[in-house]
Coordinates of C-alpha atoms and ligand atoms in Angstrom, one line a residue:
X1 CA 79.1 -7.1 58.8
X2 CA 76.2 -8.9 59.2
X3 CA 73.3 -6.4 59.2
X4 CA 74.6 -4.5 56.6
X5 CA 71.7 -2.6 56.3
X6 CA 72.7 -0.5 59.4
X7 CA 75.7 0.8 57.4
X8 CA 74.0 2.6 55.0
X9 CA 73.7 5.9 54.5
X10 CA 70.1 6.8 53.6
X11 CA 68.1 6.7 56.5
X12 CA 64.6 4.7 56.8
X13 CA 61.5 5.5 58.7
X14 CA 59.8 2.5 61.0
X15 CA 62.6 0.1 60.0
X16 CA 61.5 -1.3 63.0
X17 CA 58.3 -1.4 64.6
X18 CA 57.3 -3.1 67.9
X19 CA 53.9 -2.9 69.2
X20 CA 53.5 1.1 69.4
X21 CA 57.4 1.7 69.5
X22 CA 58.8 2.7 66.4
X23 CA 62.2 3.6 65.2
X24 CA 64.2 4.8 62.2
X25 CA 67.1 3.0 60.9
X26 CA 69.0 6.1 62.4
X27 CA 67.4 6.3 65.6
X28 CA 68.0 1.9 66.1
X29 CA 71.9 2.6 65.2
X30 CA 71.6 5.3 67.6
X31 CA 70.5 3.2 70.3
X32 CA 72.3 0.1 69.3
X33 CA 75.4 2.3 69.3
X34 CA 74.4 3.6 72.7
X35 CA 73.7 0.0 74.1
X36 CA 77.0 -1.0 72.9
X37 CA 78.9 1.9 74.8
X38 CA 77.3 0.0 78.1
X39 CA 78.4 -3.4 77.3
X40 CA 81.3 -4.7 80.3
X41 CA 84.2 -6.4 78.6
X42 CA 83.5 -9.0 75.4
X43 CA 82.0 -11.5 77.1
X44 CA 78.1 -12.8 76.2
X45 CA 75.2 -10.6 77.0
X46 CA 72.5 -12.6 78.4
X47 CA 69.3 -10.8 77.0
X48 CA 66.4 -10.4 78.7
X49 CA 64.4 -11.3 75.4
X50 CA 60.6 -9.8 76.3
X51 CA 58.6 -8.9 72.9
X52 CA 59.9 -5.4 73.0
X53 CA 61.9 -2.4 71.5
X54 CA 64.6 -2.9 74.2
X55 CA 65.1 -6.8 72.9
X56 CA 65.9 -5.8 69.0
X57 CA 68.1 -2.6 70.1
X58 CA 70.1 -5.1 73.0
X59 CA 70.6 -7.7 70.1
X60 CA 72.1 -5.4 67.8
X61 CA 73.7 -3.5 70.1
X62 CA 75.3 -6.8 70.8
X63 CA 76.1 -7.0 67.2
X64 CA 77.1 -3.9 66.4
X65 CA 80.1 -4.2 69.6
X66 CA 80.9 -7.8 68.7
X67 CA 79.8 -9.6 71.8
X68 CA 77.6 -12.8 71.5
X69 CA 74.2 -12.4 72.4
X70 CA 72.3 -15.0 74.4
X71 CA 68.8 -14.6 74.1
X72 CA 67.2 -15.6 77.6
X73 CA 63.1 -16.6 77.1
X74 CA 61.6 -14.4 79.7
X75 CA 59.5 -16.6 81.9
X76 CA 62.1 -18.9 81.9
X77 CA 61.6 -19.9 85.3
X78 CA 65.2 -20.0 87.7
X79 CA 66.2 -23.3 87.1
X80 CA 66.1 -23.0 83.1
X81 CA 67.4 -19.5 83.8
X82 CA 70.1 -20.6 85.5
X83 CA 71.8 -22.9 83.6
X84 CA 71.8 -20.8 80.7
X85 CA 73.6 -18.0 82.9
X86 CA 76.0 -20.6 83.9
X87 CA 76.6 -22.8 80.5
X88 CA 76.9 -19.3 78.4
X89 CA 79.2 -17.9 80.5
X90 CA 77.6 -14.8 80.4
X91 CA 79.4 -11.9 81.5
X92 CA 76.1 -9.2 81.3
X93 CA 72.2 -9.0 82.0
X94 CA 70.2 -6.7 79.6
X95 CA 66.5 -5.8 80.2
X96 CA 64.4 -6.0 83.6
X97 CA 67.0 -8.0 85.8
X98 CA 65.4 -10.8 88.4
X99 CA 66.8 -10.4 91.8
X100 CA 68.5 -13.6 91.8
X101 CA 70.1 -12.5 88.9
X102 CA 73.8 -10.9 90.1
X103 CA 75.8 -10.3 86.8
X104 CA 76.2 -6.8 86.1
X105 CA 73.3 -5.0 84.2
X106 CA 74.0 -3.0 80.7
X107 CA 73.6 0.8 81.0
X108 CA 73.5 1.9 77.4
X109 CA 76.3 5.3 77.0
X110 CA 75.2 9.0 76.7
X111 CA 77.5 8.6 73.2
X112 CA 76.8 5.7 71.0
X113 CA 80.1 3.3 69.3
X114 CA 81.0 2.8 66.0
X115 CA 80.2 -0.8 65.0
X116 CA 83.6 -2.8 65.1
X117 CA 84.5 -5.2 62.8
X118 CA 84.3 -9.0 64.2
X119 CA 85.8 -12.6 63.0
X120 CA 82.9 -13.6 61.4
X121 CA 83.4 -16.7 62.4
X122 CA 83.1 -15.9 66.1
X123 CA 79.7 -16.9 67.6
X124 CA 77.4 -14.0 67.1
X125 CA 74.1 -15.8 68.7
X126 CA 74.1 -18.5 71.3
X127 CA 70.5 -20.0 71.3
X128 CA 69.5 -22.4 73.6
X129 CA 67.5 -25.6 72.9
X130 CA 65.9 -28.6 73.8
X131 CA 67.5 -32.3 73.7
X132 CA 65.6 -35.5 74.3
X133 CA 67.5 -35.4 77.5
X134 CA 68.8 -33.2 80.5
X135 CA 69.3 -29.2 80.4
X136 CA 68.7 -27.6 76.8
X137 CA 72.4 -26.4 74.7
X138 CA 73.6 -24.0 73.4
X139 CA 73.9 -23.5 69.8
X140 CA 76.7 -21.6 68.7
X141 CA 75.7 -19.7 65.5
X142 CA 78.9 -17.0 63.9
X143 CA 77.6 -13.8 62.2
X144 CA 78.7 -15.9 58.9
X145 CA 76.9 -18.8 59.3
X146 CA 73.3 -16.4 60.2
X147 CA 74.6 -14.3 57.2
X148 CA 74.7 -17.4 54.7
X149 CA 71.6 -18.6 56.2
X150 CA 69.9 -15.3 55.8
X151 CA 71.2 -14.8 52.4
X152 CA 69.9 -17.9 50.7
X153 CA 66.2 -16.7 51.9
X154 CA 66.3 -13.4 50.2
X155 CA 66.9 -15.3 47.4
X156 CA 64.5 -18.2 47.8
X157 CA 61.8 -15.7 48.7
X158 CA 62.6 -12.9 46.5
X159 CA 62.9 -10.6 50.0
X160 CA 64.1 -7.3 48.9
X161 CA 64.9 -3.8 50.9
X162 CA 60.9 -2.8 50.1
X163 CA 59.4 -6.0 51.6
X164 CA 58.2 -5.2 54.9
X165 CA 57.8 -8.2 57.2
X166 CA 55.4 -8.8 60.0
X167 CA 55.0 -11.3 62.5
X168 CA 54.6 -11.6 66.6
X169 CA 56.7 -14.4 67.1
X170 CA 59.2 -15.0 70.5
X171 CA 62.6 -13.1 69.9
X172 CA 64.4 -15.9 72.0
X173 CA 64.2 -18.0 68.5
X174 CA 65.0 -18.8 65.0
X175 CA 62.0 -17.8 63.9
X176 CA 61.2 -14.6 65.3
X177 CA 64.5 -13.1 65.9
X178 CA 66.8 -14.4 63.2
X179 CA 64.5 -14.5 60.7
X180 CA 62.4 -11.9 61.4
X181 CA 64.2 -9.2 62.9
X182 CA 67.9 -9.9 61.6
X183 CA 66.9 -10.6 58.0
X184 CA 65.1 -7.6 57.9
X185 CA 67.8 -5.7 58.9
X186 CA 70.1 -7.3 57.4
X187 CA 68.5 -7.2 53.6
X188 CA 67.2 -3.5 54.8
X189 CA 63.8 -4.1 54.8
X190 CA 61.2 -3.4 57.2
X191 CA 60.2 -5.2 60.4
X192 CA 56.9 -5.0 62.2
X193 CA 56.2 -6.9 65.7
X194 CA 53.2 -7.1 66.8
X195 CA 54.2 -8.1 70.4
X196 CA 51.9 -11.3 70.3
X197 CA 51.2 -13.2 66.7
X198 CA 47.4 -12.8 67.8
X199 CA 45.1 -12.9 64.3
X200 CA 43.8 -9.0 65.1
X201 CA 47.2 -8.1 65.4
X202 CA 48.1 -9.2 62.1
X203 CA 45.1 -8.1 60.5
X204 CA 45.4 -4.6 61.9
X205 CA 48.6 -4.4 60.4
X206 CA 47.2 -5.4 56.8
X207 CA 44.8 -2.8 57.1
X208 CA 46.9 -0.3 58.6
X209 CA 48.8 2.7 56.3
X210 CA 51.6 0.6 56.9
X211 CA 50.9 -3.0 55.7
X212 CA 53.0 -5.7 55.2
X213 CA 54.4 -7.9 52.3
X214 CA 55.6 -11.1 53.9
X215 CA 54.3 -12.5 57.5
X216 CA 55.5 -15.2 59.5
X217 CA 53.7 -17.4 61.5
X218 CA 54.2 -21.2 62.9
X219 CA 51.4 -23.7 62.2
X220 CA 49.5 -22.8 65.3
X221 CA 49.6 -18.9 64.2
X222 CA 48.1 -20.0 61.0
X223 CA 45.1 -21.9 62.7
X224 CA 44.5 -19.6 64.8
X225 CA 44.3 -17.0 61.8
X226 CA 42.4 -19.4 60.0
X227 CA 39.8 -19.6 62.5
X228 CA 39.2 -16.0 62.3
X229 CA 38.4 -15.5 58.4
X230 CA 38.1 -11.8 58.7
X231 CA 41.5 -11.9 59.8
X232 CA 42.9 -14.2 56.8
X233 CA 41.0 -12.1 54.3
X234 CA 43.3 -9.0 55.3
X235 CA 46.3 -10.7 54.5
X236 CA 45.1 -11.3 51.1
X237 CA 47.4 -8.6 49.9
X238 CA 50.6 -9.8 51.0
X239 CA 52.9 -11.2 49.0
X240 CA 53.9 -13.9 50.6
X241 CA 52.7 -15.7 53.9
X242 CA 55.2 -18.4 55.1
X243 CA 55.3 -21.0 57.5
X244 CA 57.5 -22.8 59.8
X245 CA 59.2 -24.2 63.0
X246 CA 56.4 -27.4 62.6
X247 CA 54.6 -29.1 60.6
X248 CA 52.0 -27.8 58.3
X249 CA 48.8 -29.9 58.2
X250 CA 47.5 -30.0 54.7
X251 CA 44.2 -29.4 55.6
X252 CA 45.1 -25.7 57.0
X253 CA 47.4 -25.3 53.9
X254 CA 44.5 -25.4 52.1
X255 CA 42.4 -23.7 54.4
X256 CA 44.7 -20.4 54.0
X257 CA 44.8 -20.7 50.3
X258 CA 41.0 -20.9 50.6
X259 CA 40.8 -18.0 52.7
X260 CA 43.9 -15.5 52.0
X261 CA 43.7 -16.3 47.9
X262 CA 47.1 -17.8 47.9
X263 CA 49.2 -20.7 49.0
X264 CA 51.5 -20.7 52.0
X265 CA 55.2 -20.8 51.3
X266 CA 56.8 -23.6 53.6
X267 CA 59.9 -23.9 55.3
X268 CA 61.6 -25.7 57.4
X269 CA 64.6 -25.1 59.7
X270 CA 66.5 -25.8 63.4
X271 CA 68.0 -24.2 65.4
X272 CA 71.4 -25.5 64.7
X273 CA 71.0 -25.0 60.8
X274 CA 68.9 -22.5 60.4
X275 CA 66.6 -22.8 57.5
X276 CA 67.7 -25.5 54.7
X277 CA 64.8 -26.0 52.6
X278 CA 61.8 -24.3 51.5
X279 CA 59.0 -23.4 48.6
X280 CA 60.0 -20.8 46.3
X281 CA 58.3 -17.8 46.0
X282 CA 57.7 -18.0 42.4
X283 CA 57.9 -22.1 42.8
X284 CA 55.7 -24.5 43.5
X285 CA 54.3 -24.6 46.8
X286 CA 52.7 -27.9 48.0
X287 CA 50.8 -28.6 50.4
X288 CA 52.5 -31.5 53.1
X289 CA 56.0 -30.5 51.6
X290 CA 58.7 -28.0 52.7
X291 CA 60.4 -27.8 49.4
X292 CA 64.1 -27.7 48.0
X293 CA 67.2 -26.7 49.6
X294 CA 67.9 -23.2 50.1
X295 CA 70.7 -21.6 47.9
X296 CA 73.8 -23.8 49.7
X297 CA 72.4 -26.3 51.8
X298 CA 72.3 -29.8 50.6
X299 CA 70.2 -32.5 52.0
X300 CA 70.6 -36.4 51.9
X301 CA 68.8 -39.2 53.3
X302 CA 70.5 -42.4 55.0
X303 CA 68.5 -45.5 55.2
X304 CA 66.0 -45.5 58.7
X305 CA 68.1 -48.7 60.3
X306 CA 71.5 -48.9 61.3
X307 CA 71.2 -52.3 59.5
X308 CA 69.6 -51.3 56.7
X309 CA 72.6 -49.8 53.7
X310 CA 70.2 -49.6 50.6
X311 CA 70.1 -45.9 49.3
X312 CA 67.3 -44.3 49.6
X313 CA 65.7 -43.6 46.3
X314 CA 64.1 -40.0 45.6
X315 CA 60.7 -41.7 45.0
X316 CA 58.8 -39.5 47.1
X317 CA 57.8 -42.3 49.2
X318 CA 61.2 -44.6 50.9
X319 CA 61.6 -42.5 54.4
X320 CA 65.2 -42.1 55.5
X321 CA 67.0 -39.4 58.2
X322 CA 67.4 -36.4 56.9
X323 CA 71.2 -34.9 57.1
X324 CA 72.0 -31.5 55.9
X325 CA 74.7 -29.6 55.4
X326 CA 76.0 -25.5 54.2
X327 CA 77.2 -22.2 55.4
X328 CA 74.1 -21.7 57.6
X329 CA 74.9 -24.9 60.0
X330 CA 76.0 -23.6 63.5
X331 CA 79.6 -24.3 64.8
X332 CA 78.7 -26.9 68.0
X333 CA 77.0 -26.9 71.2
X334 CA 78.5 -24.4 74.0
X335 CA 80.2 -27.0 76.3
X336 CA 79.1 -29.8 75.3
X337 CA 81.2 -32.1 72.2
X338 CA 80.0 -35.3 73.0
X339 CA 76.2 -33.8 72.0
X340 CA 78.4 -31.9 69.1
X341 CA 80.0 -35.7 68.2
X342 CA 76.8 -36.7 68.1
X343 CA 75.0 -34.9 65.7
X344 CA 77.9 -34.6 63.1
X345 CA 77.8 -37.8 60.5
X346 CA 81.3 -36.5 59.0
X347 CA 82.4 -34.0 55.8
X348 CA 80.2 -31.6 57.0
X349 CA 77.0 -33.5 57.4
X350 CA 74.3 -33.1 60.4
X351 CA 72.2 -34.9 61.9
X352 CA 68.7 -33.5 61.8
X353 CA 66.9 -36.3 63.8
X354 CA 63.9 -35.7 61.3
X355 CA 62.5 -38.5 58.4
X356 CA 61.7 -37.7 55.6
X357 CA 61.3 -38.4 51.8
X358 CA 62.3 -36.9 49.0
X359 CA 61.5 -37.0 45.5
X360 CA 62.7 -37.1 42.0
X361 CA 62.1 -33.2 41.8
X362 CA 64.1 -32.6 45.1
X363 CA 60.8 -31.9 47.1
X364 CA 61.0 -32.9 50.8
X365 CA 58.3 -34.2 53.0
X366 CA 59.1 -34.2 57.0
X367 CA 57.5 -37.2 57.7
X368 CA 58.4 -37.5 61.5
X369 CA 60.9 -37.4 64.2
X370 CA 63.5 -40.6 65.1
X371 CA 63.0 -39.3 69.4
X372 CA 59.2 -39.6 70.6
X373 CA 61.2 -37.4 73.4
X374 CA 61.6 -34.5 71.5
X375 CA 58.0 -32.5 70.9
X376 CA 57.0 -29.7 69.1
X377 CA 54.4 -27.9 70.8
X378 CA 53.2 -24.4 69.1
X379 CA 56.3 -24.3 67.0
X380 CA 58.5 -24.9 70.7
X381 CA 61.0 -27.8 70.6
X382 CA 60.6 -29.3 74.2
X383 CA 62.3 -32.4 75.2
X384 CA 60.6 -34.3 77.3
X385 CA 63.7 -35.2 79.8
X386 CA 63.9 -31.7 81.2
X387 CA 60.2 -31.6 82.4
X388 CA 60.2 -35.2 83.6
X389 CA 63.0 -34.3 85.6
X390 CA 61.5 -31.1 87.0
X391 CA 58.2 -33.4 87.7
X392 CA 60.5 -36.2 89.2
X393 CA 61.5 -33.1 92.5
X394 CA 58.2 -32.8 92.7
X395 CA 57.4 -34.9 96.2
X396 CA 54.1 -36.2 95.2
X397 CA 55.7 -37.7 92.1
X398 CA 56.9 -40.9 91.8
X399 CA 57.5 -42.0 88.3
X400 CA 56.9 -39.7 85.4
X401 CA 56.6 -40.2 82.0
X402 CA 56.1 -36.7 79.5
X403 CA 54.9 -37.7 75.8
X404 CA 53.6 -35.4 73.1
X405 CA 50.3 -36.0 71.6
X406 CA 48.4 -34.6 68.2
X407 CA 47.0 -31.3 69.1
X408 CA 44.6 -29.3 66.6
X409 CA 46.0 -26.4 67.4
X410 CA 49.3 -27.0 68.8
X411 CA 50.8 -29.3 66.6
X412 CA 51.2 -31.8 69.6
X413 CA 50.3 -31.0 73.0
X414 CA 52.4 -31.6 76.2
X415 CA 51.2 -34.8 78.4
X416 CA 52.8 -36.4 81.6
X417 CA 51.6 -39.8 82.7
X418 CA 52.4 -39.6 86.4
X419 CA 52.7 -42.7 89.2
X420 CA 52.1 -40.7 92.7
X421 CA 49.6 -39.9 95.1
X422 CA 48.6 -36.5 96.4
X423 CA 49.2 -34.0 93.9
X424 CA 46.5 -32.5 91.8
X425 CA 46.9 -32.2 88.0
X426 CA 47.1 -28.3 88.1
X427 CA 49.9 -28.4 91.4
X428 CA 51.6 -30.3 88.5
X429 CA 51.5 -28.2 85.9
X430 CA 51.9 -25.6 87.9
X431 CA 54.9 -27.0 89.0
X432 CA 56.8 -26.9 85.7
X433 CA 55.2 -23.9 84.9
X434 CA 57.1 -22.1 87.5
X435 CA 60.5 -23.6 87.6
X436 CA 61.0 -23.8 83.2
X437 CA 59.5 -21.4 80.6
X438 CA 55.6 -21.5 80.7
X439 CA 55.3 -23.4 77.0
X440 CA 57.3 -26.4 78.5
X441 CA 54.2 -27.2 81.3
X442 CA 51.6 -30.2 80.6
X443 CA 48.6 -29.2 79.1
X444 CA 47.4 -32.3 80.5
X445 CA 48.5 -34.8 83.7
X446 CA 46.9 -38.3 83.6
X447 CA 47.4 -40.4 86.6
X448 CA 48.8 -43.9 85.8
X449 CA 49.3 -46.8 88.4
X450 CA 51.8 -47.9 86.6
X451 CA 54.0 -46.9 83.4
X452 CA 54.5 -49.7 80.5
X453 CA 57.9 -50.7 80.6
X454 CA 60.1 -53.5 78.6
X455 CA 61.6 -56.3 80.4
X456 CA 64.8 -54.3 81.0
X457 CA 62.4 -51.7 82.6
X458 CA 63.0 -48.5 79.9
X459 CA 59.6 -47.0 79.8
X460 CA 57.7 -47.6 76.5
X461 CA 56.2 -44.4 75.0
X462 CA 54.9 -45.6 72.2
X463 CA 52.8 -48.3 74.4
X464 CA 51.1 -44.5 76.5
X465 CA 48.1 -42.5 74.9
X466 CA 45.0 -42.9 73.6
Ligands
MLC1 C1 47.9 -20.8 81.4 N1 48.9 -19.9 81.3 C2 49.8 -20.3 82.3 C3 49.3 -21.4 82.9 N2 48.2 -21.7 82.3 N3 50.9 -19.7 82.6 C4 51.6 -20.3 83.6 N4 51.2 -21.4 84.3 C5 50.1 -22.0 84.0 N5 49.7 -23.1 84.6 C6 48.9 -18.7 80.5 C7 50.2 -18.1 80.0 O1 50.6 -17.2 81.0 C8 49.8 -17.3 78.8 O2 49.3 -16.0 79.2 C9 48.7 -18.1 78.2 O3 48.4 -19.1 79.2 C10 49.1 -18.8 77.0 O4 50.1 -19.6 77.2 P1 51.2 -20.1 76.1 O5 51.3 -21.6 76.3 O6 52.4 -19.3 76.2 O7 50.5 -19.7 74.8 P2 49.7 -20.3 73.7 O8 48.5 -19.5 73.4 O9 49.4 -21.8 73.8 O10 50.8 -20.1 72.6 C11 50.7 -20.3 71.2 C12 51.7 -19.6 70.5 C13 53.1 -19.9 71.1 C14 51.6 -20.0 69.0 C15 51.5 -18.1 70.6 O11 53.2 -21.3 71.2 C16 54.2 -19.3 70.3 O12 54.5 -18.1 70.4 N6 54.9 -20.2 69.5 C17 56.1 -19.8 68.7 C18 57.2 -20.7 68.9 C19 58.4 -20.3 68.0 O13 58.6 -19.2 67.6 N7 59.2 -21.3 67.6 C20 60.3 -21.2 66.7 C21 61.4 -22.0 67.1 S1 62.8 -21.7 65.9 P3 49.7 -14.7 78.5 O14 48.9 -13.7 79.2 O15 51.2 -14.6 78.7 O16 49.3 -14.8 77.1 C22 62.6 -23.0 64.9 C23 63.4 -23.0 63.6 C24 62.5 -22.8 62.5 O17 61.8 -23.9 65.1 O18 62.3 -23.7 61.7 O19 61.8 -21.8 62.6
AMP2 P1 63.9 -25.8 66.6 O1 65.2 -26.2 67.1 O2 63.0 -25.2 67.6 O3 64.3 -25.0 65.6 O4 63.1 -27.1 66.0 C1 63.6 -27.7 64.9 C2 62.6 -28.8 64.5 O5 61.4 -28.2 64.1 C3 63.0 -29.6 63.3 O6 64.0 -30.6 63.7 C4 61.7 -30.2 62.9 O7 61.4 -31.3 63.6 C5 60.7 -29.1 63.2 N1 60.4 -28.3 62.0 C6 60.8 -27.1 61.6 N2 60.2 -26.6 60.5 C7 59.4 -27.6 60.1 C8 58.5 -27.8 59.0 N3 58.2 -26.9 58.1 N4 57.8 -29.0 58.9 C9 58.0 -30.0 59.9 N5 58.8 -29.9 60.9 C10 59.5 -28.7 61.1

């Protein structure tokens, strides 16, 4: 059972609170249960995954019956919609249903249903995510591998059933669903969502009868909070603030420190292995680095070159690719084994597609990523394949290249260096706005005559910017 929590028999007031809906742990079995009486068949629910009430009691619902849950972002425009209908096989809508959406919609029972026991080694989430190229894939995570992943963060961070987290993060993620809804239900402790991870919002919660212990936030959360130092100062009482999804600039590190009289706890994670290293909570925390393997994971690094076979020493300063590997790794991408092939480097190992370092303490650095194609943008992974393909139907758009650039706030910000005539910057961005989820548009369109290219005519990223 992997929110075990639900099974108890002491009931808990706001276990879970979303904006200004609040339930017990009775009243979210209740509901769960009642979802679960309204779910068609076994197959995947496809979950409308707004920041609301209805999105934590359709997930465990979900849970609770045994059925996978797809978490669907909800702009996702049609075409990103779409394909995850048709790649997840999903047999069930939950949640506000668009009208070009046809697959029956989940009317929870009068009577809710005992949870049922599942394989726990059938896929329990199927979360979708960005490659370098083409449609995002599914990663197929089982209740055991969330469970182990889960697990090895109570103990890293000393989370306990009194902890009571907070954060305002998407529920379509890692991050904010995993993490922070699952874990707290799974470990029993208390959740607070706070719909949007706006500073106020966080800071209202600090203040409010009902504060938190632990809140989550990805970099851009963090500066944002930062830049609002009545905001940090409320968190001051928490026992632990933690960051993650990107990196963590050193500056703002110390910036929160400064503010919130305590260090950030870093971690980092995917999607497809859920978090594998992090700062303890009664460890050191420094700033640049995301710490030690979680209880489980292990972490190696192979030398940067195919031609290169020298180990990489632990020196804190030789970069190699990071491989990991434990329980918490997901089982494959849905449909796809050659991407699955792909990633796996044998006995277990994955690909990560990150450098890093490492050093003789076991500290990790993230120093970059091997794909300019893949960019983090406010904690988002976005490859930059599927908007340059959604740019390349645009008419007005004849050659398209989508790069990520340093951002202050965002980590890296979303830019496409277009050859075309006619369209305006904001058409463009509009453009991809409409047809993929609203975080994958430009920020910015610069018009090109030309795109740098090699002599075999690949485009040269590295050669665009400024
Ligand atoms: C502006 N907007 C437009 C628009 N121009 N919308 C459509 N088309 C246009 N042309 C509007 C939007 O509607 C929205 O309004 C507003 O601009 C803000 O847009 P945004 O891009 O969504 O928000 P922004 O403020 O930039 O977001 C910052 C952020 C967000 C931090 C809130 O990036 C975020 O939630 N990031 C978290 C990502 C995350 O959880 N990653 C974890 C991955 S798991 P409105 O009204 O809707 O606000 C993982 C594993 C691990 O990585 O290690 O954790
Ligand atoms: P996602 O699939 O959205 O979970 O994105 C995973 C990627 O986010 C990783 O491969 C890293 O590139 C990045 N990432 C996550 N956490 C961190 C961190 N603490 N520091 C640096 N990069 C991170």
């Amino acid at each position: 059972m992997l929110l075990t929590s639900l099974t108890r028999p002491q009931d808990l007031d706001r276990a879970v609170v979303v904006g200004d809906d609040v339930l017990s742990r009775a009243g979210l079995v209740d509901a769960a249960g009642r979802f679960a009486a309204g779910i068609p068949g076994d197959g995947p629910v496809a979950v409308c995954a707004t920041a609301s009430m209805d999105t934590v009691v359709a997930a465990v619902g979900c849970l609770l019956a045994g059925v996978p849950v797809v978490p669907v972002p909800p702009d996702s425009g049609p075409a990103e919609r779409d394909h995850v209908l048709r790649d997840s096989g999903a047999a069930a809508w939950a949640g506000e249903r668009p009208d070009e959406v046809t697959l029956p919609q989940v009317r929870p029972g009068a009577e809710p249903v005992a949870p049922v026991e599942t394989d726990p080694e059938r896929t329990a989430m199927l979360l979708y995510t960005s490659g370098t190229t083409g449609a995002p894939k599914g990663a197929e995570l089982s209740g055991r591998a969330i469970a182990a992943g889960l697990d090895g963060l109570f103990d890293v961070w000393g989370w306990t059933p009194d902890d009571t987290v907070v954060h305002g993060l998407p529920l379509f993620h890692v991050h904010g669903l995993i993490l922070g809804v699952l874990g707290a239900l799974r470990i029993g402790s208390r959740v607070v969502h706070t719909v949007k991870p706006e500073p106020a919002r966080y800071a209202a919660v600090a203040r409010s009868e009902h504060p938190g212990t632990m809140y989550f936030g990805v970099p851009t959360v963090w500066n944002r909070i930062v830049a609002d130092p009545d905001a940090a100062q409320a968190l001051a009482n928490a026992r632990l603030l933690v960051s993650g999804s990107a990196p963590l600039p050193e500056s703002l590190f110390s910036r929160i420190a400064e503010l919130t009289g305590q260090a950030p706890v870093e971690r980092y994670g995917m999607t497809e292995t859920m978090i594998t290293l992090s700062a303890r909570a009664g460890g050191e925390r420094r700033a640049g680095w995301v710490g030690l393997p979680v209880p489980g994971a292990e972490t190696r690094l192979v030398p940067a070159s195919d031609e290169d076979t020298t180990p990489v020493p632990d020196d804190g300063e030789t970069v190699g690719r990071l491989e990991v590997r434990g329980p918490m790794l997901f089982s494959g991408y849905r449909n796809r084994p050659d991407a699955t092939a792909e990633s796996d480097a044998g006995d277990g190992w994955f690909r990560t597609g990150d450098l890093a370092v490492r050093d003789a303490a076991g500290f990790h650095r993230i120093v970059g990523r091997e794909s300019t194609d893949l960019i983090k943008s406010g904690g988002y992974r976005i490859g930059s394949g599927e908007i340059e393909a959604v740019l390349l139907d645009h008419p007005d758009v004849a050659e398209v290249a989508v790069v990520g650039e340093p951002d202050d706030d965002l980590g890296q910000r979303i830019v496409a260096y277009v050859v075309g005539e006619g369209g305006t910057e904001q058409e463009l961005i509009d453009h991809v706005a409409a047809k993929l989820s609203r975080h994958k548009r430009p920020r910015e369109v610069r018009f090109v005559d030309a795109l740098p290219r090699n002599p075999m005519g690949k485009v040269q990223k590295k050669r665009l910017g400024r």
